[in-house]
């Protein structure tokens, strides 16, 4: 009875959080069920930004499972909705994940076209996570296109911003480990770039 009386947007928001928890735990079936519920709750125009975000999270879920075609469909829909709403954060992250899939598929020029506007958006809004994700995407695409000097600049910006945030964390190891959990790839990419240049000593710094 309480669920029936609950505001659809509030219920959708709490259901989204449950879905993200399931996704992080690797329970993709329950995560998908949660996102389906959010999309149902917001289908009638209740909280359009939440609907766009649910599509984004669903796209990320499919990507984790290697279902790129389904991921691209959800992400493209999320991007379209977010742009209509002028939700720059969701639009940027949708572009970034679409770009990451493009890199995985060897479509490096497409990845760059997706990553550059997302990077510009992140810089304009000051959203550090969008900037670092977009920098890594742009740098990866540039490196694959043989533009290593530009790739290095992108990677270095991402690393600098990550280190600035890391410096602000509490000193305990758990906080540091949790923060770095999904941020180590940028260091790996920079190290690979240096190794590719024949500079293994420089790679050790990362």
PDB file of C-alpha atoms in Angstrom:
ATOM      1  CA  UNK A   1       0.000   0.000   0.000  1.00  0.00           C
ATOM      2  CA  UNK A   2       2.848   2.349   0.800  1.00  0.00           C
ATOM      3  CA  UNK A   3       4.444   1.695  -2.601  1.00  0.00           C
ATOM      4  CA  UNK A   4       1.192   2.645  -4.348  1.00  0.00           C
ATOM      5  CA  UNK A   5       1.090   5.988  -2.541  1.00  0.00           C
ATOM      6  CA  UNK A   6       4.771   6.746  -3.048  1.00  0.00           C
ATOM      7  CA  UNK A   7       5.838   9.416  -5.497  1.00  0.00           C
ATOM      8  CA  UNK A   8       6.962   7.614  -8.698  1.00  0.00           C
ATOM      9  CA  UNK A   9      10.124   9.715  -8.926  1.00  0.00           C
ATOM     10  CA  UNK A  10      11.104   8.961  -5.306  1.00  0.00           C
ATOM     11  CA  UNK A  11      10.353   5.269  -5.731  1.00  0.00           C
ATOM     12  CA  UNK A  12      12.238   5.267  -9.025  1.00  0.00           C
ATOM     13  CA  UNK A  13      15.264   6.907  -7.431  1.00  0.00           C
ATOM     14  CA  UNK A  14      15.452   4.368  -4.606  1.00  0.00           C
ATOM     15  CA  UNK A  15      14.918   1.511  -7.075  1.00  0.00           C
ATOM     16  CA  UNK A  16      17.742   2.868  -9.220  1.00  0.00           C
ATOM     17  CA  UNK A  17      20.085   2.763  -6.237  1.00  0.00           C
ATOM     18  CA  UNK A  18      19.110  -0.845  -5.597  1.00  0.00           C
ATOM     19  CA  UNK A  19      19.861  -1.634  -9.254  1.00  0.00           C
ATOM     20  CA  UNK A  20      23.288  -0.011  -9.019  1.00  0.00           C
ATOM     21  CA  UNK A  21      24.058  -2.046  -5.899  1.00  0.00           C
ATOM     22  CA  UNK A  22      23.080  -5.262  -7.691  1.00  0.00           C
ATOM     23  CA  UNK A  23      25.162  -4.227 -10.717  1.00  0.00           C
ATOM     24  CA  UNK A  24      28.230  -3.588  -8.557  1.00  0.00           C
ATOM     25  CA  UNK A  25      27.730  -6.988  -6.922  1.00  0.00           C
ATOM     26  CA  UNK A  26      27.575  -8.655 -10.339  1.00  0.00           C
ATOM     27  CA  UNK A  27      23.930  -9.675 -10.003  1.00  0.00           C
ATOM     28  CA  UNK A  28      22.985  -8.506 -13.479  1.00  0.00           C
ATOM     29  CA  UNK A  29      19.569 -10.177 -13.561  1.00  0.00           C
ATOM     30  CA  UNK A  30      18.341  -8.280 -10.505  1.00  0.00           C
ATOM     31  CA  UNK A  31      20.007  -5.084 -11.697  1.00  0.00           C
ATOM     32  CA  UNK A  32      18.129  -5.338 -15.008  1.00  0.00           C
ATOM     33  CA  UNK A  33      14.849  -5.957 -13.169  1.00  0.00           C
ATOM     34  CA  UNK A  34      15.461  -2.820 -11.096  1.00  0.00           C
ATOM     35  CA  UNK A  35      16.172  -0.703 -14.166  1.00  0.00           C
ATOM     36  CA  UNK A  36      13.066  -2.066 -15.896  1.00  0.00           C
ATOM     37  CA  UNK A  37      11.060  -0.993 -12.843  1.00  0.00           C
ATOM     38  CA  UNK A  38      12.569   2.507 -12.954  1.00  0.00           C
ATOM     39  CA  UNK A  39      11.744   2.833 -16.654  1.00  0.00           C
ATOM     40  CA  UNK A  40       8.159   1.742 -15.946  1.00  0.00           C
ATOM     41  CA  UNK A  41       7.810   4.216 -13.087  1.00  0.00           C
ATOM     42  CA  UNK A  42       9.099   7.101 -15.204  1.00  0.00           C
ATOM     43  CA  UNK A  43       7.477   6.137 -18.514  1.00  0.00           C
ATOM     44  CA  UNK A  44       4.533   8.513 -18.091  1.00  0.00           C
ATOM     45  CA  UNK A  45       6.748  11.576 -17.864  1.00  0.00           C
ATOM     46  CA  UNK A  46       7.516  11.211 -14.176  1.00  0.00           C
ATOM     47  CA  UNK A  47      11.052  12.559 -13.742  1.00  0.00           C
ATOM     48  CA  UNK A  48      12.415  12.530 -17.325  1.00  0.00           C
ATOM     49  CA  UNK A  49      16.014  12.999 -16.061  1.00  0.00           C
ATOM     50  CA  UNK A  50      15.668   9.784 -14.039  1.00  0.00           C
ATOM     51  CA  UNK A  51      14.353   7.980 -17.125  1.00  0.00           C
ATOM     52  CA  UNK A  52      17.397   9.104 -19.125  1.00  0.00           C
ATOM     53  CA  UNK A  53      19.733   8.050 -16.320  1.00  0.00           C
ATOM     54  CA  UNK A  54      18.081   4.628 -16.073  1.00  0.00           C
ATOM     55  CA  UNK A  55      18.686   4.116 -19.790  1.00  0.00           C
ATOM     56  CA  UNK A  56      22.332   5.067 -19.264  1.00  0.00           C
ATOM     57  CA  UNK A  57      22.769   2.637 -16.373  1.00  0.00           C
ATOM     58  CA  UNK A  58      21.034  -0.076 -18.396  1.00  0.00           C
ATOM     59  CA  UNK A  59      23.482   0.568 -21.243  1.00  0.00           C
ATOM     60  CA  UNK A  60      26.404   0.258 -18.837  1.00  0.00           C
ATOM     61  CA  UNK A  61      24.931  -3.000 -17.553  1.00  0.00           C
ATOM     62  CA  UNK A  62      24.720  -4.478 -21.055  1.00  0.00           C
ATOM     63  CA  UNK A  63      28.251  -3.335 -21.796  1.00  0.00           C
ATOM     64  CA  UNK A  64      29.585  -5.129 -18.732  1.00  0.00           C
ATOM     65  CA  UNK A  65      27.996  -8.281 -20.095  1.00  0.00           C
ATOM     66  CA  UNK A  66      29.568  -7.820 -23.528  1.00  0.00           C
ATOM     67  CA  UNK A  67      26.211  -7.126 -25.174  1.00  0.00           C
ATOM     68  CA  UNK A  68      27.393  -4.133 -27.167  1.00  0.00           C
ATOM     69  CA  UNK A  69      24.465  -3.908 -29.590  1.00  0.00           C
ATOM     70  CA  UNK A  70      21.939  -3.703 -26.752  1.00  0.00           C
ATOM     71  CA  UNK A  71      24.222  -1.353 -24.822  1.00  0.00           C
ATOM     72  CA  UNK A  72      24.481   1.027 -27.784  1.00  0.00           C
ATOM     73  CA  UNK A  73      20.702   1.100 -28.180  1.00  0.00           C
ATOM     74  CA  UNK A  74      20.118   2.070 -24.540  1.00  0.00           C
ATOM     75  CA  UNK A  75      22.947   4.591 -24.536  1.00  0.00           C
ATOM     76  CA  UNK A  76      21.803   6.229 -27.769  1.00  0.00           C
ATOM     77  CA  UNK A  77      18.306   6.603 -26.309  1.00  0.00           C
ATOM     78  CA  UNK A  78      19.760   8.005 -23.093  1.00  0.00           C
ATOM     79  CA  UNK A  79      21.839  10.508 -25.059  1.00  0.00           C
ATOM     80  CA  UNK A  80      18.842  11.634 -27.119  1.00  0.00           C
ATOM     81  CA  UNK A  81      16.681  12.126 -24.028  1.00  0.00           C
ATOM     82  CA  UNK A  82      19.428  13.851 -22.050  1.00  0.00           C
ATOM     83  CA  UNK A  83      20.111  16.302 -24.866  1.00  0.00           C
ATOM     84  CA  UNK A  84      16.413  17.203 -25.059  1.00  0.00           C
ATOM     85  CA  UNK A  85      16.443  17.828 -21.309  1.00  0.00           C
ATOM     86  CA  UNK A  86      19.762  19.688 -21.461  1.00  0.00           C
ATOM     87  CA  UNK A  87      21.056  17.205 -18.910  1.00  0.00           C
ATOM     88  CA  UNK A  88      24.691  17.698 -19.789  1.00  0.00           C
ATOM     89  CA  UNK A  89      26.091  15.192 -17.308  1.00  0.00           C
ATOM     90  CA  UNK A  90      24.036  12.211 -18.486  1.00  0.00           C
ATOM     91  CA  UNK A  91      24.610  13.216 -22.104  1.00  0.00           C
ATOM     92  CA  UNK A  92      28.369  13.404 -21.562  1.00  0.00           C
ATOM     93  CA  UNK A  93      28.582  10.036 -19.829  1.00  0.00           C
ATOM     94  CA  UNK A  94      26.403   8.417 -22.493  1.00  0.00           C
ATOM     95  CA  UNK A  95      28.753   9.745 -25.166  1.00  0.00           C
ATOM     96  CA  UNK A  96      31.777   8.488 -23.247  1.00  0.00           C
ATOM     97  CA  UNK A  97      30.468   4.948 -22.874  1.00  0.00           C
ATOM     98  CA  UNK A  98      29.427   4.875 -26.536  1.00  0.00           C
ATOM     99  CA  UNK A  99      32.956   6.043 -27.339  1.00  0.00           C
ATOM    100  CA  UNK A 100      34.502   3.342 -25.156  1.00  0.00           C
ATOM    101  CA  UNK A 101      32.504   0.744 -27.070  1.00  0.00           C
ATOM    102  CA  UNK A 102      33.727   2.311 -30.330  1.00  0.00           C
ATOM    103  CA  UNK A 103      37.335   1.892 -29.137  1.00  0.00           C
ATOM    104  CA  UNK A 104      36.638  -1.740 -28.260  1.00  0.00           C
ATOM    105  CA  UNK A 105      35.253  -2.216 -31.769  1.00  0.00           C
ATOM    106  CA  UNK A 106      38.228  -0.515 -33.445  1.00  0.00           C
ATOM    107  CA  UNK A 107      36.225   2.540 -34.561  1.00  0.00           C
ATOM    108  CA  UNK A 108      38.757   5.065 -33.321  1.00  0.00           C
ATOM    109  CA  UNK A 109      37.628   8.074 -35.373  1.00  0.00           C
ATOM    110  CA  UNK A 110      34.051   7.541 -34.134  1.00  0.00           C
ATOM    111  CA  UNK A 111      35.345   7.280 -30.568  1.00  0.00           C
ATOM    112  CA  UNK A 112      37.126  10.613 -30.933  1.00  0.00           C
ATOM    113  CA  UNK A 113      33.973  12.291 -32.281  1.00  0.00           C
ATOM    114  CA  UNK A 114      32.059  11.059 -29.242  1.00  0.00           C
ATOM    115  CA  UNK A 115      34.763  11.845 -26.707  1.00  0.00           C
ATOM    116  CA  UNK A 116      35.712  15.382 -27.684  1.00  0.00           C
ATOM    117  CA  UNK A 117      32.293  17.004 -27.059  1.00  0.00           C
ATOM    118  CA  UNK A 118      31.964  15.036 -23.812  1.00  0.00           C
ATOM    119  CA  UNK A 119      35.343  16.377 -22.707  1.00  0.00           C
ATOM    120  CA  UNK A 120      34.362  19.928 -23.600  1.00  0.00           C
ATOM    121  CA  UNK A 121      31.110  19.529 -21.658  1.00  0.00           C
ATOM    122  CA  UNK A 122      32.951  18.206 -18.609  1.00  0.00           C
ATOM    123  CA  UNK A 123      35.328  21.157 -18.673  1.00  0.00           C
ATOM    124  CA  UNK A 124      32.491  23.655 -19.001  1.00  0.00           C
ATOM    125  CA  UNK A 125      30.510  22.167 -16.106  1.00  0.00           C
ATOM    126  CA  UNK A 126      33.537  21.339 -13.976  1.00  0.00           C
ATOM    127  CA  UNK A 127      32.496  17.697 -13.587  1.00  0.00           C
ATOM    128  CA  UNK A 128      35.817  16.032 -12.865  1.00  0.00           C
ATOM    129  CA  UNK A 129      34.619  12.460 -13.376  1.00  0.00           C
ATOM    130  CA  UNK A 130      33.332  13.349 -16.840  1.00  0.00           C
ATOM    131  CA  UNK A 131      36.632  15.061 -17.677  1.00  0.00           C
ATOM    132  CA  UNK A 132      38.801  12.136 -16.566  1.00  0.00           C
ATOM    133  CA  UNK A 133      36.636   9.544 -18.322  1.00  0.00           C
ATOM    134  CA  UNK A 134      36.535  11.612 -21.508  1.00  0.00           C
ATOM    135  CA  UNK A 135      40.293  12.282 -21.358  1.00  0.00           C
ATOM    136  CA  UNK A 136      40.966   8.554 -21.141  1.00  0.00           C
ATOM    137  CA  UNK A 137      38.628   7.869 -24.062  1.00  0.00           C
ATOM    138  CA  UNK A 138      40.073  10.663 -26.217  1.00  0.00           C
ATOM    139  CA  UNK A 139      43.624   9.655 -25.342  1.00  0.00           C
ATOM    140  CA  UNK A 140      42.948   6.016 -26.221  1.00  0.00           C
ATOM    141  CA  UNK A 141      41.459   6.979 -29.571  1.00  0.00           C
ATOM    142  CA  UNK A 142      44.305   9.383 -30.356  1.00  0.00           C
ATOM    143  CA  UNK A 143      46.924   6.771 -29.432  1.00  0.00           C
ATOM    144  CA  UNK A 144      45.261   4.230 -31.732  1.00  0.00           C
ATOM    145  CA  UNK A 145      45.248   6.848 -34.490  1.00  0.00           C
ATOM    146  CA  UNK A 146      48.999   7.407 -34.061  1.00  0.00           C
ATOM    147  CA  UNK A 147      48.661  10.819 -32.410  1.00  0.00           C
ATOM    148  CA  UNK A 148      50.691  10.028 -29.314  1.00  0.00           C
ATOM    149  CA  UNK A 149      51.643  13.555 -28.281  1.00  0.00           C
ATOM    150  CA  UNK A 150      47.984  14.562 -28.072  1.00  0.00           C
ATOM    151  CA  UNK A 151      47.143  11.265 -26.360  1.00  0.00           C
ATOM    152  CA  UNK A 152      49.772  11.960 -23.706  1.00  0.00           C
ATOM    153  CA  UNK A 153      48.272  15.388 -22.977  1.00  0.00           C
ATOM    154  CA  UNK A 154      44.840  13.831 -22.474  1.00  0.00           C
ATOM    155  CA  UNK A 155      46.156  11.073 -20.225  1.00  0.00           C
ATOM    156  CA  UNK A 156      48.216  13.535 -18.196  1.00  0.00           C
ATOM    157  CA  UNK A 157      45.210  15.773 -17.557  1.00  0.00           C
ATOM    158  CA  UNK A 158      43.191  12.784 -16.337  1.00  0.00           C
ATOM    159  CA  UNK A 159      46.020  11.658 -14.054  1.00  0.00           C
ATOM    160  CA  UNK A 160      46.541  15.163 -12.663  1.00  0.00           C
ATOM    161  CA  UNK A 161      42.849  15.570 -11.799  1.00  0.00           C
ATOM    162  CA  UNK A 162      42.683  12.080 -10.299  1.00  0.00           C
ATOM    163  CA  UNK A 163      45.701  12.797  -8.109  1.00  0.00           C
ATOM    164  CA  UNK A 164      44.200  16.106  -6.968  1.00  0.00           C
ATOM    165  CA  UNK A 165      41.044  14.330  -5.833  1.00  0.00           C
ATOM    166  CA  UNK A 166      43.016  11.501  -4.255  1.00  0.00           C
ATOM    167  CA  UNK A 167      45.040  14.023  -2.243  1.00  0.00           C
ATOM    168  CA  UNK A 168      41.805  15.266  -0.651  1.00  0.00           C
ATOM    169  CA  UNK A 169      40.783  11.814   0.624  1.00  0.00           C
ATOM    170  CA  UNK A 170      41.103  10.699   4.245  1.00  0.00           C
ATOM    171  CA  UNK A 171      44.430   8.990   4.862  1.00  0.00           C
ATOM    172  CA  UNK A 172      43.126   5.466   5.440  1.00  0.00           C
ATOM    173  CA  UNK A 173      43.932   2.726   2.944  1.00  0.00           C
ATOM    174  CA  UNK A 174      40.311   1.665   2.438  1.00  0.00           C
ATOM    175  CA  UNK A 175      39.205   5.114   1.244  1.00  0.00           C
ATOM    176  CA  UNK A 176      42.146   5.266  -1.128  1.00  0.00           C
ATOM    177  CA  UNK A 177      41.543   1.745  -2.462  1.00  0.00           C
ATOM    178  CA  UNK A 178      37.826   2.372  -2.996  1.00  0.00           C
ATOM    179  CA  UNK A 179      38.521   5.626  -4.804  1.00  0.00           C
ATOM    180  CA  UNK A 180      41.121   4.067  -7.098  1.00  0.00           C
ATOM    181  CA  UNK A 181      39.081   0.934  -7.775  1.00  0.00           C
ATOM    182  CA  UNK A 182      37.828   2.079 -11.196  1.00  0.00           C
ATOM    183  CA  UNK A 183      40.510   4.687 -11.897  1.00  0.00           C
ATOM    184  CA  UNK A 184      43.664   2.605 -12.387  1.00  0.00           C
ATOM    185  CA  UNK A 185      43.153   2.119 -16.128  1.00  0.00           C
ATOM    186  CA  UNK A 186      44.332   5.652 -16.961  1.00  0.00           C
ATOM    187  CA  UNK A 187      47.707   4.902 -15.332  1.00  0.00           C
ATOM    188  CA  UNK A 188      47.938   1.648 -17.275  1.00  0.00           C
ATOM    189  CA  UNK A 189      47.233   3.441 -20.542  1.00  0.00           C
ATOM    190  CA  UNK A 190      49.917   6.041 -19.837  1.00  0.00           C
ATOM    191  CA  UNK A 191      52.410   3.290 -18.991  1.00  0.00           C
ATOM    192  CA  UNK A 192      51.545   1.450 -22.221  1.00  0.00           C
ATOM    193  CA  UNK A 193      52.069   4.659 -24.172  1.00  0.00           C
ATOM    194  CA  UNK A 194      55.542   5.090 -22.696  1.00  0.00           C
ATOM    195  CA  UNK A 195      56.435   1.441 -23.356  1.00  0.00           C
ATOM    196  CA  UNK A 196      55.296   1.872 -26.956  1.00  0.00           C
ATOM    197  CA  UNK A 197      57.705   4.777 -27.251  1.00  0.00           C
ATOM    198  CA  UNK A 198      60.538   2.594 -26.028  1.00  0.00           C
ATOM    199  CA  UNK A 199      60.667   4.287 -22.618  1.00  0.00           C
ATOM    200  CA  UNK A 200      60.125   1.502 -20.049  1.00  0.00           C
ATOM    201  CA  UNK A 201      61.789   3.546 -17.293  1.00  0.00           C
ATOM    202  CA  UNK A 202      59.235   6.327 -17.730  1.00  0.00           C
ATOM    203  CA  UNK A 203      56.437   3.744 -17.680  1.00  0.00           C
ATOM    204  CA  UNK A 204      57.503   2.662 -14.178  1.00  0.00           C
ATOM    205  CA  UNK A 205      56.357   6.035 -12.839  1.00  0.00           C
ATOM    206  CA  UNK A 206      52.752   4.977 -13.458  1.00  0.00           C
TER     207      UNK A 206
END
